[in-house]
Amino acid sequence: MGKKRRKKRKLTARQRQQGMRKIQKAGVFVLASVFAILVGVKFVVPLFASDEYKENNGEAINAFQPDIDVELLTVNPYSRPGTETNKITGIVVHYTANPGSTAMDNRNYFEGLKDSHETKASSNFVVGLEGEIVQCVPTWEVAYASNSRNIDTVSIECCHPDETGRFNDATYQSMVKLCAWLCMKFDLTSEDVIRHYDVTGKNCPKYFVENEDAFAAFRDDITQAIENTPSE
């Protein structure tokens, strides 16, 4: 014989209301959980995973900024493409390989590439023989200087009086101060100041590649400059 069908128990109006309340509460809990997750993604992820450009500002940092002659290049495909950088994670030091040339000589060479199309080259800053600092490209834009590291570094071309590539005292002191200021701007240390050589193996800057002790001393001087900066 087949089994008798079990008769379905009819719910009372009160039981139906209680059931609906339970479903509503469960729904509210699920929505609250989803909202909490979304809020967490919005506010926590940018703090730990953002690679967007950002810089620090403040009285101490602004007071420490060296004199900079802002002579921005015309936006063009050969020396200032106008491409935004990512978060700055390093500073790359170069030498001009053009003994005796001035900061403006090198800046004007970069500017002329928009017409000559000779190559793609530029730098964010050029430090001259008298310690002058010329800015060619904003720090939030890519300069054509450091190959694969163009996207997350600031580049500095440095002038030198002769073929040895050794920097004179005026150039050197401005290099130290500019690097220290940039470290403060981007939450970096002197260990984040590297040579073009460290990116590609190119003999640049020549004197710092051929004299490792001089480069180590340069980094030490940057650290000292940062530590001697008055806090806010």
mmCIF file of C-alpha atoms in Angstrom:
data_model
loop_
_atom_site.group_PDB
_atom_site.id
_atom_site.type_symbol
_atom_site.label_atom_id
_atom_site.label_comp_id
_atom_site.label_asym_id
_atom_site.label_seq_id
_atom_site.Cartn_x
_atom_site.Cartn_y
_atom_site.Cartn_z
ATOM 1 C CA MET A 1 0.000 0.000 0.000
ATOM 2 C CA GLY A 2 1.221 3.515 -0.730
ATOM 3 C CA LYS A 3 2.045 5.962 2.003
ATOM 4 C CA LYS A 4 -0.595 8.432 3.017
ATOM 5 C CA ARG A 5 0.149 11.986 2.049
ATOM 6 C CA ARG A 6 0.989 14.169 4.953
ATOM 7 C CA LYS A 7 -1.534 16.897 5.362
ATOM 8 C CA LYS A 8 -0.005 20.382 5.050
ATOM 9 C CA ARG A 9 -0.433 22.365 8.238
ATOM 10 C CA LYS A 10 -2.033 25.705 7.652
ATOM 11 C CA LEU A 11 -0.129 28.655 9.184
ATOM 12 C CA THR A 12 -1.941 31.198 11.257
ATOM 13 C CA ALA A 13 -1.789 34.892 10.381
ATOM 14 C CA ARG A 14 0.523 35.482 13.359
ATOM 15 C CA GLN A 15 2.928 32.748 12.240
ATOM 16 C CA ARG A 16 3.020 34.210 8.719
ATOM 17 C CA GLN A 17 3.873 37.651 10.142
ATOM 18 C CA GLN A 18 6.679 36.203 12.277
ATOM 19 C CA GLY A 19 8.091 34.415 9.250
ATOM 20 C CA MET A 20 8.069 37.614 7.198
ATOM 21 C CA ARG A 21 9.876 39.469 10.004
ATOM 22 C CA LYS A 22 12.632 36.847 10.045
ATOM 23 C CA ILE A 23 13.075 37.135 6.284
ATOM 24 C CA GLN A 24 13.199 40.944 6.520
ATOM 25 C CA LYS A 25 15.801 40.822 9.302
ATOM 26 C CA ALA A 26 17.942 38.423 7.295
ATOM 27 C CA GLY A 27 17.684 40.728 4.287
ATOM 28 C CA VAL A 28 18.720 43.780 6.315
ATOM 29 C CA PHE A 29 21.712 41.867 7.712
ATOM 30 C CA VAL A 30 22.846 40.824 4.229
ATOM 31 C CA LEU A 31 22.504 44.399 2.898
ATOM 32 C CA ALA A 32 24.433 45.799 5.879
ATOM 33 C CA SER A 33 27.221 43.265 5.320
ATOM 34 C CA VAL A 34 27.476 44.125 1.624
ATOM 35 C CA PHE A 35 27.551 47.852 2.447
ATOM 36 C CA ALA A 36 30.336 47.334 5.017
ATOM 37 C CA ILE A 37 32.414 45.419 2.467
ATOM 38 C CA LEU A 38 31.944 48.130 -0.163
ATOM 39 C CA VAL A 39 32.911 50.868 2.300
ATOM 40 C CA GLY A 40 35.996 48.893 3.267
ATOM 41 C CA VAL A 41 37.031 48.516 -0.367
ATOM 42 C CA LYS A 42 36.513 52.219 -1.009
ATOM 43 C CA PHE A 43 38.518 53.515 1.936
ATOM 44 C CA VAL A 44 40.988 50.796 2.872
ATOM 45 C CA VAL A 45 42.252 49.735 -0.560
ATOM 46 C CA PRO A 46 43.384 53.237 -1.613
ATOM 47 C CA LEU A 47 45.449 53.483 1.592
ATOM 48 C CA PHE A 48 47.361 50.267 1.001
ATOM 49 C CA ALA A 49 47.198 49.562 -2.723
ATOM 50 C CA SER A 50 46.950 52.924 -4.486
ATOM 51 C CA ASP A 51 49.633 53.683 -7.044
ATOM 52 C CA GLU A 52 48.322 57.143 -7.866
ATOM 53 C CA TYR A 53 50.609 60.178 -7.784
ATOM 54 C CA LYS A 54 50.586 62.075 -4.510
ATOM 55 C CA GLU A 55 52.956 64.473 -2.767
ATOM 56 C CA ASN A 56 53.407 65.937 0.697
ATOM 57 C CA ASN A 57 53.120 69.618 1.495
ATOM 58 C CA GLY A 58 53.729 71.606 4.636
ATOM 59 C CA GLU A 59 55.660 74.553 6.025
ATOM 60 C CA ALA A 60 58.868 72.600 6.653
ATOM 61 C CA ILE A 61 58.853 71.027 3.202
ATOM 62 C CA ASN A 62 58.009 74.281 1.445
ATOM 63 C CA ALA A 63 60.654 76.177 3.422
ATOM 64 C CA PHE A 64 63.284 73.607 2.416
ATOM 65 C CA GLN A 65 62.489 73.835 -1.300
ATOM 66 C CA PRO A 66 65.557 75.032 -3.226
ATOM 67 C CA ASP A 67 65.342 77.863 -5.753
ATOM 68 C CA ILE A 68 63.915 76.392 -8.947
ATOM 69 C CA ASP A 69 63.692 78.117 -12.304
ATOM 70 C CA VAL A 70 60.549 76.615 -13.840
ATOM 71 C CA GLU A 71 61.063 76.479 -17.619
ATOM 72 C CA LEU A 72 58.611 73.775 -18.661
ATOM 73 C CA LEU A 73 58.991 72.188 -22.068
ATOM 74 C CA THR A 74 56.231 72.434 -24.641
ATOM 75 C CA VAL A 75 54.066 69.322 -24.563
ATOM 76 C CA ASN A 76 55.218 67.156 -27.474
ATOM 77 C CA PRO A 77 55.873 63.456 -28.230
ATOM 78 C CA TYR A 78 59.684 63.770 -28.119
ATOM 79 C CA SER A 79 60.464 65.329 -24.745
ATOM 80 C CA ARG A 80 57.277 66.041 -22.785
ATOM 81 C CA PRO A 81 54.510 63.617 -23.702
ATOM 82 C CA GLY A 82 52.171 64.843 -20.972
ATOM 83 C CA THR A 83 51.725 61.313 -19.594
ATOM 84 C CA GLU A 84 50.822 61.149 -15.893
ATOM 85 C CA THR A 85 53.189 59.298 -13.571
ATOM 86 C CA ASN A 86 52.222 56.724 -10.989
ATOM 87 C CA LYS A 87 53.125 57.094 -7.323
ATOM 88 C CA ILE A 88 56.739 58.313 -7.134
ATOM 89 C CA THR A 89 58.924 55.589 -5.636
ATOM 90 C CA GLY A 90 62.399 56.789 -6.572
ATOM 91 C CA ILE A 91 64.685 59.589 -7.753
ATOM 92 C CA VAL A 92 67.097 58.850 -10.593
ATOM 93 C CA VAL A 93 70.330 60.847 -10.941
ATOM 94 C CA HIS A 94 71.982 61.290 -14.357
ATOM 95 C CA TYR A 95 74.880 63.256 -15.830
ATOM 96 C CA THR A 96 74.533 65.225 -19.042
ATOM 97 C CA ALA A 97 77.576 63.667 -20.789
ATOM 98 C CA ASN A 98 78.033 67.127 -22.295
ATOM 99 C CA PRO A 99 80.988 68.726 -20.426
ATOM 100 C CA GLY A 100 80.749 72.457 -19.780
ATOM 101 C CA SER A 101 77.106 72.795 -20.852
ATOM 102 C CA THR A 102 74.699 74.754 -18.655
ATOM 103 C CA ALA A 103 71.335 73.763 -17.262
ATOM 104 C CA MET A 104 69.542 75.953 -19.809
ATOM 105 C CA ASP A 105 71.665 74.534 -22.651
ATOM 106 C CA ASN A 106 70.360 71.084 -21.793
ATOM 107 C CA ARG A 107 66.812 72.293 -21.235
ATOM 108 C CA ASN A 108 66.832 73.982 -24.642
ATOM 109 C CA TYR A 109 68.169 70.816 -26.259
ATOM 110 C CA PHE A 110 65.178 68.920 -24.879
ATOM 111 C CA GLU A 111 62.838 71.645 -26.151
ATOM 112 C CA GLY A 112 64.382 71.465 -29.626
ATOM 113 C CA LEU A 113 63.541 67.775 -29.946
ATOM 114 C CA LYS A 114 59.936 68.671 -30.676
ATOM 115 C CA ASP A 115 61.180 70.059 -34.003
ATOM 116 C CA SER A 116 64.257 67.946 -34.760
ATOM 117 C CA HIS A 117 62.674 64.589 -33.839
ATOM 118 C CA GLU A 118 66.257 63.423 -33.323
ATOM 119 C CA THR A 119 65.429 61.229 -30.339
ATOM 120 C CA LYS A 120 63.202 61.091 -27.260
ATOM 121 C CA ALA A 121 64.893 62.590 -24.200
ATOM 122 C CA SER A 122 64.237 64.917 -21.279
ATOM 123 C CA SER A 123 64.421 65.198 -17.510
ATOM 124 C CA ASN A 124 62.260 66.627 -14.774
ATOM 125 C CA PHE A 125 65.146 68.785 -13.506
ATOM 126 C CA VAL A 126 68.596 69.883 -14.677
ATOM 127 C CA VAL A 127 71.185 71.076 -12.138
ATOM 128 C CA GLY A 128 73.717 73.502 -13.618
ATOM 129 C CA LEU A 129 77.392 74.338 -13.103
ATOM 130 C CA GLU A 130 76.575 77.271 -10.827
ATOM 131 C CA GLY A 131 74.101 75.269 -8.778
ATOM 132 C CA GLU A 132 71.091 76.580 -10.664
ATOM 133 C CA ILE A 133 68.118 74.216 -10.899
ATOM 134 C CA VAL A 134 65.895 74.295 -13.982
ATOM 135 C CA GLN A 135 62.645 72.367 -14.069
ATOM 136 C CA CYS A 136 61.693 71.031 -17.500
ATOM 137 C CA VAL A 137 58.829 68.620 -16.770
ATOM 138 C CA PRO A 138 56.413 68.583 -13.793
ATOM 139 C CA THR A 139 57.025 65.796 -11.277
ATOM 140 C CA TRP A 140 53.546 64.413 -11.984
ATOM 141 C CA GLU A 141 54.442 63.891 -15.656
ATOM 142 C CA VAL A 142 56.729 61.366 -17.315
ATOM 143 C CA ALA A 143 60.129 62.561 -18.546
ATOM 144 C CA TYR A 144 62.106 60.506 -21.060
ATOM 145 C CA ALA A 145 65.169 59.781 -18.922
ATOM 146 C CA SER A 146 65.077 56.551 -16.942
ATOM 147 C CA ASN A 147 63.691 53.928 -19.296
ATOM 148 C CA SER A 148 61.415 51.466 -17.460
ATOM 149 C CA ARG A 149 61.405 53.738 -14.377
ATOM 150 C CA ASN A 150 60.044 56.824 -16.149
ATOM 151 C CA ILE A 151 56.575 56.031 -14.847
ATOM 152 C CA ASP A 152 57.401 56.080 -11.109
ATOM 153 C CA THR A 153 60.501 58.237 -10.667
ATOM 154 C CA VAL A 154 61.666 61.838 -10.811
ATOM 155 C CA SER A 155 64.757 62.335 -12.991
ATOM 156 C CA ILE A 156 67.592 64.811 -12.422
ATOM 157 C CA GLU A 157 70.225 65.579 -15.086
ATOM 158 C CA CYS A 158 73.393 67.087 -13.627
ATOM 159 C CA CYS A 159 75.976 69.225 -15.410
ATOM 160 C CA HIS A 160 79.723 68.653 -15.032
ATOM 161 C CA PRO A 161 82.776 70.689 -16.098
ATOM 162 C CA ASP A 162 84.885 67.995 -17.772
ATOM 163 C CA GLU A 163 85.053 64.463 -19.195
ATOM 164 C CA THR A 164 85.525 62.807 -15.782
ATOM 165 C CA GLY A 165 81.886 63.518 -15.011
ATOM 166 C CA ARG A 166 82.792 64.740 -11.539
ATOM 167 C CA PHE A 167 80.431 67.414 -10.251
ATOM 168 C CA ASN A 168 81.778 70.708 -8.953
ATOM 169 C CA ASP A 169 80.817 71.866 -5.463
ATOM 170 C CA ALA A 170 78.008 74.210 -6.536
ATOM 171 C CA THR A 171 76.330 71.501 -8.617
ATOM 172 C CA TYR A 172 76.828 68.883 -5.913
ATOM 173 C CA GLN A 173 75.302 70.971 -3.120
ATOM 174 C CA SER A 174 72.229 71.713 -5.231
ATOM 175 C CA MET A 175 71.909 68.029 -6.114
ATOM 176 C CA VAL A 176 71.910 67.129 -2.421
ATOM 177 C CA LYS A 177 69.325 69.744 -1.514
ATOM 178 C CA LEU A 178 67.058 68.943 -4.467
ATOM 179 C CA CYS A 179 67.161 65.204 -3.730
ATOM 180 C CA ALA A 180 66.505 65.769 -0.018
ATOM 181 C CA TRP A 181 63.527 68.008 -0.781
ATOM 182 C CA LEU A 182 62.100 65.476 -3.251
ATOM 183 C CA CYS A 183 62.534 62.704 -0.667
ATOM 184 C CA MET A 184 60.460 64.764 1.761
ATOM 185 C CA LYS A 185 57.842 65.458 -0.917
ATOM 186 C CA PHE A 186 57.374 61.782 -1.739
ATOM 187 C CA ASP A 187 58.067 59.977 1.559
ATOM 188 C CA LEU A 188 61.365 58.578 0.331
ATOM 189 C CA THR A 189 64.820 58.079 1.846
ATOM 190 C CA SER A 190 68.295 58.414 0.391
ATOM 191 C CA GLU A 191 68.158 54.673 -0.400
ATOM 192 C CA ASP A 192 65.478 55.524 -2.961
ATOM 193 C CA VAL A 193 67.913 57.843 -4.769
ATOM 194 C CA ILE A 194 69.476 55.727 -7.499
ATOM 195 C CA ARG A 195 71.644 56.102 -10.586
ATOM 196 C CA HIS A 196 70.607 55.600 -14.195
ATOM 197 C CA TYR A 197 73.144 52.766 -14.000
ATOM 198 C CA ASP A 198 70.967 51.005 -11.417
ATOM 199 C CA VAL A 199 68.100 50.879 -13.915
ATOM 200 C CA THR A 200 69.861 49.937 -17.151
ATOM 201 C CA GLY A 201 73.565 49.344 -16.426
ATOM 202 C CA LYS A 202 74.485 52.471 -18.405
ATOM 203 C CA ASN A 203 77.612 54.329 -17.231
ATOM 204 C CA CYS A 204 75.527 57.225 -15.910
ATOM 205 C CA PRO A 205 76.234 59.284 -13.929
ATOM 206 C CA LYS A 206 79.786 58.399 -14.864
ATOM 207 C CA TYR A 207 81.553 59.632 -11.720
ATOM 208 C CA PHE A 208 79.111 57.905 -9.342
ATOM 209 C CA VAL A 209 79.293 54.643 -11.289
ATOM 210 C CA GLU A 210 83.086 54.582 -11.372
ATOM 211 C CA ASN A 211 83.393 55.781 -7.753
ATOM 212 C CA GLU A 212 80.995 53.826 -5.557
ATOM 213 C CA ASP A 213 82.292 55.541 -2.406
ATOM 214 C CA ALA A 214 81.382 58.929 -3.856
ATOM 215 C CA PHE A 215 77.838 57.754 -4.504
ATOM 216 C CA ALA A 216 77.552 56.328 -0.979
ATOM 217 C CA ALA A 217 78.770 59.667 0.410
ATOM 218 C CA PHE A 218 76.208 61.474 -1.749
ATOM 219 C CA ARG A 219 73.415 59.407 -0.229
ATOM 220 C CA ASP A 220 74.776 60.083 3.254
ATOM 221 C CA ASP A 221 74.748 63.824 2.551
ATOM 222 C CA ILE A 222 71.108 63.584 1.444
ATOM 223 C CA THR A 223 70.206 61.784 4.678
ATOM 224 C CA GLN A 224 72.025 64.439 6.692
ATOM 225 C CA ALA A 225 70.181 67.214 4.875
ATOM 226 C CA ILE A 226 66.818 65.581 5.611
ATOM 227 C CA GLU A 227 67.653 65.055 9.281
ATOM 228 C CA ASN A 228 68.753 68.684 9.669
ATOM 229 C CA THR A 229 65.440 69.992 8.348
ATOM 230 C CA PRO A 230 63.399 71.582 11.159
ATOM 231 C CA SER A 231 60.153 69.717 11.861
ATOM 232 C CA GLU A 232 56.843 71.566 11.600
#
